[in-house]
Short mmCIF file of N, CA and C in Angstrom, two decimals:
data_model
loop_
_atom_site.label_atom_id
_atom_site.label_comp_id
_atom_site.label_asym_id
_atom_site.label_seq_id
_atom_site.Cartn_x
_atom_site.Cartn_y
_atom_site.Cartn_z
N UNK A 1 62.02 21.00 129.39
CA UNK A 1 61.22 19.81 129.57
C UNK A 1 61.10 19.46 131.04
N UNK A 2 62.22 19.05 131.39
CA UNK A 2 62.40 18.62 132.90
C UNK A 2 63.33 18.66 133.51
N UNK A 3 63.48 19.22 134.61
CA UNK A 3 64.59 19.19 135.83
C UNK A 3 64.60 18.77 137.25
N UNK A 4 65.56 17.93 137.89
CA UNK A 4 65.69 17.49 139.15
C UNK A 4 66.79 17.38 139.46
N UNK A 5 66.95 17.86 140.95
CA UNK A 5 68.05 17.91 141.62
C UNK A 5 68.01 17.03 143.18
N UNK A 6 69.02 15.60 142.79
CA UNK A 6 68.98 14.72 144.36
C UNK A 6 70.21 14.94 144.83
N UNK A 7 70.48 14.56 146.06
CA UNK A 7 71.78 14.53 146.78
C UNK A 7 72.17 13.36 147.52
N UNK A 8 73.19 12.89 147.68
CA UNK A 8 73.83 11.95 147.96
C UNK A 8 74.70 12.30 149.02
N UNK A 9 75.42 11.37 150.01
CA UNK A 9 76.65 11.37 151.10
C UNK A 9 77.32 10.55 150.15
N UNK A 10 78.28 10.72 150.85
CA UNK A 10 79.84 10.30 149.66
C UNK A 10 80.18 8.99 150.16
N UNK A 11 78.76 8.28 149.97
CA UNK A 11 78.88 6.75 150.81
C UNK A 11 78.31 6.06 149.19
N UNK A 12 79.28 4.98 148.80
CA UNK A 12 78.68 3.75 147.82
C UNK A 12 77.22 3.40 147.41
N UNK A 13 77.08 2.82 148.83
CA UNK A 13 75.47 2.58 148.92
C UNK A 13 74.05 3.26 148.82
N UNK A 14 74.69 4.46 148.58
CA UNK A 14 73.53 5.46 148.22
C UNK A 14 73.46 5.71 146.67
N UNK A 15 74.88 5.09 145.85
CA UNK A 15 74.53 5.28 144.34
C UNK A 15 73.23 4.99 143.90
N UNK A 16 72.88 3.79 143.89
CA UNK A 16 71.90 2.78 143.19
C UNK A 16 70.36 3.55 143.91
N UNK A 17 70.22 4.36 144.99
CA UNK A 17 69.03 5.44 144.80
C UNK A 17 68.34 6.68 143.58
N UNK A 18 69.81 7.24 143.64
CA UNK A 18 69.97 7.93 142.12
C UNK A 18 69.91 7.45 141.27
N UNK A 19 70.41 6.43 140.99
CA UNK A 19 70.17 5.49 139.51
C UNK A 19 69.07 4.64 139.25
N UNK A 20 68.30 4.91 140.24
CA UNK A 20 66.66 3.58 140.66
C UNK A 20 65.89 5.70 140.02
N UNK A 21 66.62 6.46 141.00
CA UNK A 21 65.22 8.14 140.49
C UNK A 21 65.56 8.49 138.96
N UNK A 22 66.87 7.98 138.60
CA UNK A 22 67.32 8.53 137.10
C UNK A 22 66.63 7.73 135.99
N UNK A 23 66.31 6.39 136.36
CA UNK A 23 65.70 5.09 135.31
C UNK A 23 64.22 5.83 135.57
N UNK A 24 63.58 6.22 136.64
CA UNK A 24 62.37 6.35 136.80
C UNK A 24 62.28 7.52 136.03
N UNK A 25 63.06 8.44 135.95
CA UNK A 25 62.66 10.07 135.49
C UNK A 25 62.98 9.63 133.94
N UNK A 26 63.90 8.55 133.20
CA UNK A 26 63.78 8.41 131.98
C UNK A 26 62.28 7.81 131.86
N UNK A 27 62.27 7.13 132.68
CA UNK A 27 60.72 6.25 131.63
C UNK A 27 59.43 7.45 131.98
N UNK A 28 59.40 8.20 132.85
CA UNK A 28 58.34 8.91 132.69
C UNK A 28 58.66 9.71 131.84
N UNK A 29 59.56 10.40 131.28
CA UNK A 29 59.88 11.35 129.70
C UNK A 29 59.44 10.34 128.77
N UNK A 30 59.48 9.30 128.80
CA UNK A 30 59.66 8.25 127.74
C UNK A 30 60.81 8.28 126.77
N UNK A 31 61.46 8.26 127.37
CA UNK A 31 63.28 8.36 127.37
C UNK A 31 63.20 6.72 126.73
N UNK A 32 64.03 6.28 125.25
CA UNK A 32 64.69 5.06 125.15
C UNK A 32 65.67 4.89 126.32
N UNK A 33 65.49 3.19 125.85
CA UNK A 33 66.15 1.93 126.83
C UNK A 33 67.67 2.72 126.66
N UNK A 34 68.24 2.76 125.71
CA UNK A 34 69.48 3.22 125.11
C UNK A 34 70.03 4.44 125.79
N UNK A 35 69.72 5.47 125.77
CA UNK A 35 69.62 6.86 126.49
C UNK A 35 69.44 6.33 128.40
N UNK A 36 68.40 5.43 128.50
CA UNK A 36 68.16 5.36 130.04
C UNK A 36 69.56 4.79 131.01
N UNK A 37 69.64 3.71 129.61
CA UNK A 37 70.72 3.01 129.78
C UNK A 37 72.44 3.54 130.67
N UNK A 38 72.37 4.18 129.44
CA UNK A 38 73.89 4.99 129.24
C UNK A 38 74.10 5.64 130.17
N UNK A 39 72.58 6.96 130.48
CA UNK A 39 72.68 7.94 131.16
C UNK A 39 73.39 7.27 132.88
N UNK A 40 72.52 5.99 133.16
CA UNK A 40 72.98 5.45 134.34
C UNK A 40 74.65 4.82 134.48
N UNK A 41 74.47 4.42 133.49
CA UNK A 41 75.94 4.12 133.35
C UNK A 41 76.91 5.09 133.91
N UNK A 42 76.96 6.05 132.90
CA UNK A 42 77.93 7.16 133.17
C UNK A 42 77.75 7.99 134.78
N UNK A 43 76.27 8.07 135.13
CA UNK A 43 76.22 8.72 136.61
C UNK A 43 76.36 7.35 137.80
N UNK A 44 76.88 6.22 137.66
CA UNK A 44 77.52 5.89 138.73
C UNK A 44 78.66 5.57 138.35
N UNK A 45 79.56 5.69 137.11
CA UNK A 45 80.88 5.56 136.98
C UNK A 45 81.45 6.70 137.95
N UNK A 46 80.31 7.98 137.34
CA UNK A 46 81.20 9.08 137.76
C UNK A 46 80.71 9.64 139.77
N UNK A 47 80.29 8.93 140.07
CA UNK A 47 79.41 8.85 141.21
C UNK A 47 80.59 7.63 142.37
N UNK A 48 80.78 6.82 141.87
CA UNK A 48 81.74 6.10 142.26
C UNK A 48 83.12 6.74 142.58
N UNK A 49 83.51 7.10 141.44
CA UNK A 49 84.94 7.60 141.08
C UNK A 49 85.24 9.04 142.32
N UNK A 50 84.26 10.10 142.10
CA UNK A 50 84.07 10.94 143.21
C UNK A 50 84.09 10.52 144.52
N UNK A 51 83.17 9.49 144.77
CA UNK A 51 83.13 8.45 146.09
C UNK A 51 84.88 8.30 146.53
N UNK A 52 85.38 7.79 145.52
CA UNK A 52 86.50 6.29 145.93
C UNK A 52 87.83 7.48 145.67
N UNK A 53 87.62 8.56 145.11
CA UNK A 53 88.86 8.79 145.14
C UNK A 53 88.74 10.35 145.66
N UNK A 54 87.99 10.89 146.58
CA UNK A 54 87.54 12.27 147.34
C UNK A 54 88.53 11.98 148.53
N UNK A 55 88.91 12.81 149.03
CA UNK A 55 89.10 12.78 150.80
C UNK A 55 87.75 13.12 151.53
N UNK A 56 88.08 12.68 152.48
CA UNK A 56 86.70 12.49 153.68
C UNK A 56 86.17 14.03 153.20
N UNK A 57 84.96 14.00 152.80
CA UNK A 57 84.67 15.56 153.57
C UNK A 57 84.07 16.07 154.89
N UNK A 58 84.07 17.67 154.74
CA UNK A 58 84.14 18.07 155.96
C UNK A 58 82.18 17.70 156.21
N UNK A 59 82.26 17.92 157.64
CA UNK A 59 80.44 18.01 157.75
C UNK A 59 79.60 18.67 157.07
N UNK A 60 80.09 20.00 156.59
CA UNK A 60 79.44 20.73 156.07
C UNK A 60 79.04 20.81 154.83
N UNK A 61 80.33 19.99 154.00
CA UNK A 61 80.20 19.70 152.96
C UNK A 61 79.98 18.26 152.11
N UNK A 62 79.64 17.37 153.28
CA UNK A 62 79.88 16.01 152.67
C UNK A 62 78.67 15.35 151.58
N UNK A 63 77.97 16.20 150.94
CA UNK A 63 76.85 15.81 149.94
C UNK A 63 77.55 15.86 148.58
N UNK A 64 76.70 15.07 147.85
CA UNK A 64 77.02 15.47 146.14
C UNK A 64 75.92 15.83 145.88
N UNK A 65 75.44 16.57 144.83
CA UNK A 65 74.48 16.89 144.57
C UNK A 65 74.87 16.91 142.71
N UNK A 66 73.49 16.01 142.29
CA UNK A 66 73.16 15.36 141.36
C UNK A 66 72.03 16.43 140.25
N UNK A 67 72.21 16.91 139.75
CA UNK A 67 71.31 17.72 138.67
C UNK A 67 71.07 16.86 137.30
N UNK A 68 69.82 16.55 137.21
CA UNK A 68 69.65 16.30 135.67
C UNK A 68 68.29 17.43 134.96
N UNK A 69 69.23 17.77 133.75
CA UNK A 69 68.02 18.63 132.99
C UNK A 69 67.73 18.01 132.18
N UNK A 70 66.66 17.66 131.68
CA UNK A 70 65.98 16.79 130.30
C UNK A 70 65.70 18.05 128.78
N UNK A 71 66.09 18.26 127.97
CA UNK A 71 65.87 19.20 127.10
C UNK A 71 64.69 18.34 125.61
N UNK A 72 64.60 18.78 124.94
CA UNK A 72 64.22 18.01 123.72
C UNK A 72 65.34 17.54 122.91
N UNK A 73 66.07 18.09 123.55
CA UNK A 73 67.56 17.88 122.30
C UNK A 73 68.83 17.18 123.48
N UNK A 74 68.74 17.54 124.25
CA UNK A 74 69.76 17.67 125.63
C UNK A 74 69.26 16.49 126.77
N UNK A 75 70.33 15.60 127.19
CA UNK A 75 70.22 15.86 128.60
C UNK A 75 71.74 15.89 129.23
N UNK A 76 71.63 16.93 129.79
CA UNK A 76 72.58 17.74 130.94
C UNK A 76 72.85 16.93 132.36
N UNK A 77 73.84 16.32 132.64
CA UNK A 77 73.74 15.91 134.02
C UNK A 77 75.13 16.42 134.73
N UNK A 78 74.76 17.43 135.69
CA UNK A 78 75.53 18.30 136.82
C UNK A 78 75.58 18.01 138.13
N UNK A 79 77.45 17.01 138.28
CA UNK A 79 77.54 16.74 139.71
C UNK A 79 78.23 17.82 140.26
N UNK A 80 77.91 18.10 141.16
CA UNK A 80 78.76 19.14 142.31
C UNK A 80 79.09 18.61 143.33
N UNK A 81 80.21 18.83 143.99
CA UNK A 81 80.73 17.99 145.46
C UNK A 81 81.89 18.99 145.86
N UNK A 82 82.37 19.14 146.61
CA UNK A 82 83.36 19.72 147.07
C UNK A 82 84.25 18.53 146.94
N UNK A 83 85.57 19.02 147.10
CA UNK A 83 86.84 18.22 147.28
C UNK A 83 88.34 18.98 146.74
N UNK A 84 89.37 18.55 146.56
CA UNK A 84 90.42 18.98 146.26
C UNK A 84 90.86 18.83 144.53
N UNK A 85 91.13 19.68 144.00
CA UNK A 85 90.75 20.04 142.42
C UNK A 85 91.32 18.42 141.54
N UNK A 86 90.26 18.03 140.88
CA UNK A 86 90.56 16.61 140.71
C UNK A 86 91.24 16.74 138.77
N UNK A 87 91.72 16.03 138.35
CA UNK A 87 92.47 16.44 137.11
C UNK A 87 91.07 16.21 136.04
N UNK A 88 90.96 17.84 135.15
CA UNK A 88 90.09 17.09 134.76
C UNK A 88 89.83 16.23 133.17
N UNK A 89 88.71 15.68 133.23
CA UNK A 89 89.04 14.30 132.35
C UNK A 89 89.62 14.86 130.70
N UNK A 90 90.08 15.86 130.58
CA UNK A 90 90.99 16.00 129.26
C UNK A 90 92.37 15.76 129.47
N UNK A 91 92.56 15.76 131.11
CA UNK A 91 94.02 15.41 131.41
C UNK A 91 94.47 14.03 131.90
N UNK A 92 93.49 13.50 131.78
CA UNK A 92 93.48 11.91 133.03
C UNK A 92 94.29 11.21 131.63
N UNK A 93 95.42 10.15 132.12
CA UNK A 93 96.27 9.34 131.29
C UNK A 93 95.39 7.82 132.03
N UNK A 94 95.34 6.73 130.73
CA UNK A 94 94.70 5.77 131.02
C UNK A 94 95.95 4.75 131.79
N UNK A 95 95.64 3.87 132.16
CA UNK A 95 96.58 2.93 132.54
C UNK A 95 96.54 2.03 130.93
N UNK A 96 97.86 1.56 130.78
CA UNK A 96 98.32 0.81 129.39
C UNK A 96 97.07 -0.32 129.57
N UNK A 97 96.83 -1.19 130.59
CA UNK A 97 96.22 -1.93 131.09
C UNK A 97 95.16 -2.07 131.91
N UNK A 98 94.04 -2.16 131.16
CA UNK A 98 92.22 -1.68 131.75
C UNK A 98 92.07 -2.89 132.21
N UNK A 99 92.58 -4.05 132.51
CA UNK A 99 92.06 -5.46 132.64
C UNK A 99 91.63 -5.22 134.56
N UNK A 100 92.00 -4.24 135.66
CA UNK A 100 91.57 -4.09 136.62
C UNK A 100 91.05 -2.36 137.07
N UNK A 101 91.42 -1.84 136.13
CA UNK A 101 90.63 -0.51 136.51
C UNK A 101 91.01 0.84 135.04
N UNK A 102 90.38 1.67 135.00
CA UNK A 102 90.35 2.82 134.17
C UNK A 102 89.55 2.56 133.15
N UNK A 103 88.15 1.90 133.40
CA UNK A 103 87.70 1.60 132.13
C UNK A 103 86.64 2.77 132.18
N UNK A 104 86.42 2.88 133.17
CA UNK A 104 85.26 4.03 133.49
C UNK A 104 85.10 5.65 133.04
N UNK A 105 85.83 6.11 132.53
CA UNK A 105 86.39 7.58 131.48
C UNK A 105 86.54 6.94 129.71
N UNK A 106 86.76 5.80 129.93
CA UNK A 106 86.64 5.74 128.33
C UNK A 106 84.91 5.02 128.16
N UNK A 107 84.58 4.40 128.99
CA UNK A 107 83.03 4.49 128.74
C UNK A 107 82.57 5.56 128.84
N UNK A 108 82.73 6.77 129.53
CA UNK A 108 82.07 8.32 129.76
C UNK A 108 82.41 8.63 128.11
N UNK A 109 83.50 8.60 128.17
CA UNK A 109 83.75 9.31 126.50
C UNK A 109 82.93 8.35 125.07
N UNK A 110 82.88 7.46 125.46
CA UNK A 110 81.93 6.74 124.40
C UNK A 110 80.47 7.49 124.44
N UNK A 111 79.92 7.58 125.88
CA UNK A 111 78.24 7.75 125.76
C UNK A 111 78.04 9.47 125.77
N UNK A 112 79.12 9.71 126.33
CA UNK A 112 78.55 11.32 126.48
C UNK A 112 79.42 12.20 125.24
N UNK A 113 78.12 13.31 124.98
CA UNK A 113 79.25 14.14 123.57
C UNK A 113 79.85 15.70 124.00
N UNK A 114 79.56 16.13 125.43
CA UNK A 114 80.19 16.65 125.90
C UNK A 114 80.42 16.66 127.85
N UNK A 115 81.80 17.15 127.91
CA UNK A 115 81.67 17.25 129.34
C UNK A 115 82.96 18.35 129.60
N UNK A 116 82.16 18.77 130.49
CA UNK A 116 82.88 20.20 131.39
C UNK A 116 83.48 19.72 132.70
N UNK A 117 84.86 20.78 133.36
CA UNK A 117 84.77 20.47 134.43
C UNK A 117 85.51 21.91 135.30
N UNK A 118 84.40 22.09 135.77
CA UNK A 118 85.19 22.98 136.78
C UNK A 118 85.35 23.36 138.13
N UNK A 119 86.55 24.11 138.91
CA UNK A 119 87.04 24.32 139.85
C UNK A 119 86.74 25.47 140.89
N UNK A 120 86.24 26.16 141.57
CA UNK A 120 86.08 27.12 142.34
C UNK A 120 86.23 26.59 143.58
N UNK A 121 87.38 27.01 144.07
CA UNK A 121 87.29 27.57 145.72
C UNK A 121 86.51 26.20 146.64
N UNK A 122 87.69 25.14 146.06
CA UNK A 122 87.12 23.88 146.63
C UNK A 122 85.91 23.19 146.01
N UNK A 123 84.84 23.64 145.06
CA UNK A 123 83.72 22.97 144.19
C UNK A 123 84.59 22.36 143.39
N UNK A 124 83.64 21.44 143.01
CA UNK A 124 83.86 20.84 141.86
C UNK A 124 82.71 20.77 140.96
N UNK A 125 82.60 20.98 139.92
CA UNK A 125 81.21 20.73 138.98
C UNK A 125 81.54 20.27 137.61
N UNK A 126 81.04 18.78 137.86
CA UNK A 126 81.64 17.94 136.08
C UNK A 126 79.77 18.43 135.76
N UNK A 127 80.27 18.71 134.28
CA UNK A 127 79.07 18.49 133.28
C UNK A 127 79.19 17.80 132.26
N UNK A 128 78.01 17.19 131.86
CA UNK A 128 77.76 15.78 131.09
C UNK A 128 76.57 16.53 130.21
N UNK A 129 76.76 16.34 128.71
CA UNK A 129 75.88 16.66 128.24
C UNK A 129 75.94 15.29 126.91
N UNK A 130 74.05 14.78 126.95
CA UNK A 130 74.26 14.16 125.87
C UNK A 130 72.96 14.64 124.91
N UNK A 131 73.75 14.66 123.72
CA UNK A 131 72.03 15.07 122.70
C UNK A 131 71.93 13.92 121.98
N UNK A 132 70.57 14.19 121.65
CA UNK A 132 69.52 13.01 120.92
C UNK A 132 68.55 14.17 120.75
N UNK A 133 67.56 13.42 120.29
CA UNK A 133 66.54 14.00 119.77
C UNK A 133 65.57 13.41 119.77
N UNK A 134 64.25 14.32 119.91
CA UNK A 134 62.71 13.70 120.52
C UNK A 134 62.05 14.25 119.13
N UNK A 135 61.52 13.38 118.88
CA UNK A 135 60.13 13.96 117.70
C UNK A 135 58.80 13.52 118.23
#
């Protein structure tokens, strides 16, 4: 159906660009509120989290780069960033107590029905996959 790939610096203030091109690329699919919704949700939880808990990167590497594929059945969303191998979310333990932080992996696990994560040689690449269906 559709694919786009944006990039980001591992700066805060550049989330809400991606999430202003991700609302826009749902409503031109004619993507539900629900789906548009979520999808944003989950790509600045996980957009943040990369942000706030990365070490500086180097010059060469300091982008994230944002992939969304739109399928009829699928949408796929693939962050890549470099950094130091982060645990991934089948291993993350919650804090007993969400009342100031860790709420953000159990909302991922509510909206999304799958996610990958893997490691190479300093990459990192989480995948997010959610299905629905278009008639």
């Amino acid at each position: 159906m559709a694919a786009r790939t944006l990039s980001i610096r591992y700066l805060h203030s550049e989330v809400s660009g991606i999430l202003q091109r991700l609302e826009a690329y749902c409503v031109e699919l004619e993507l539900n509120d629900t789906l548009s919704f979520q999808a944003r949700v989950v790509v600045a939880e996980v957009l943040n989290n990369i942000i706030q808990h990365s070490p500086e990167p180097s010059r060469e590497h300091r982008f994230i780069r944002v992939h969304f594929h739109f399928s009829d059945q699928q949408l796929t969303i693939t962050m890549t960033y470099w950094s130091p191998r982060f645990p991934p979310p089948s291993e993350i333990n919650y804090p007993e107590s969400t009342a100031l932080s860790g709420r953000g992996w159990p909302i991922i696990r509510d909206y999304i029905d799958e996610i990958h994560y893997h490691h190479f040689r300093g990459i990192n690449s989480l995948i997010l996959k959610k299905h629905y269906g278009l008639s």
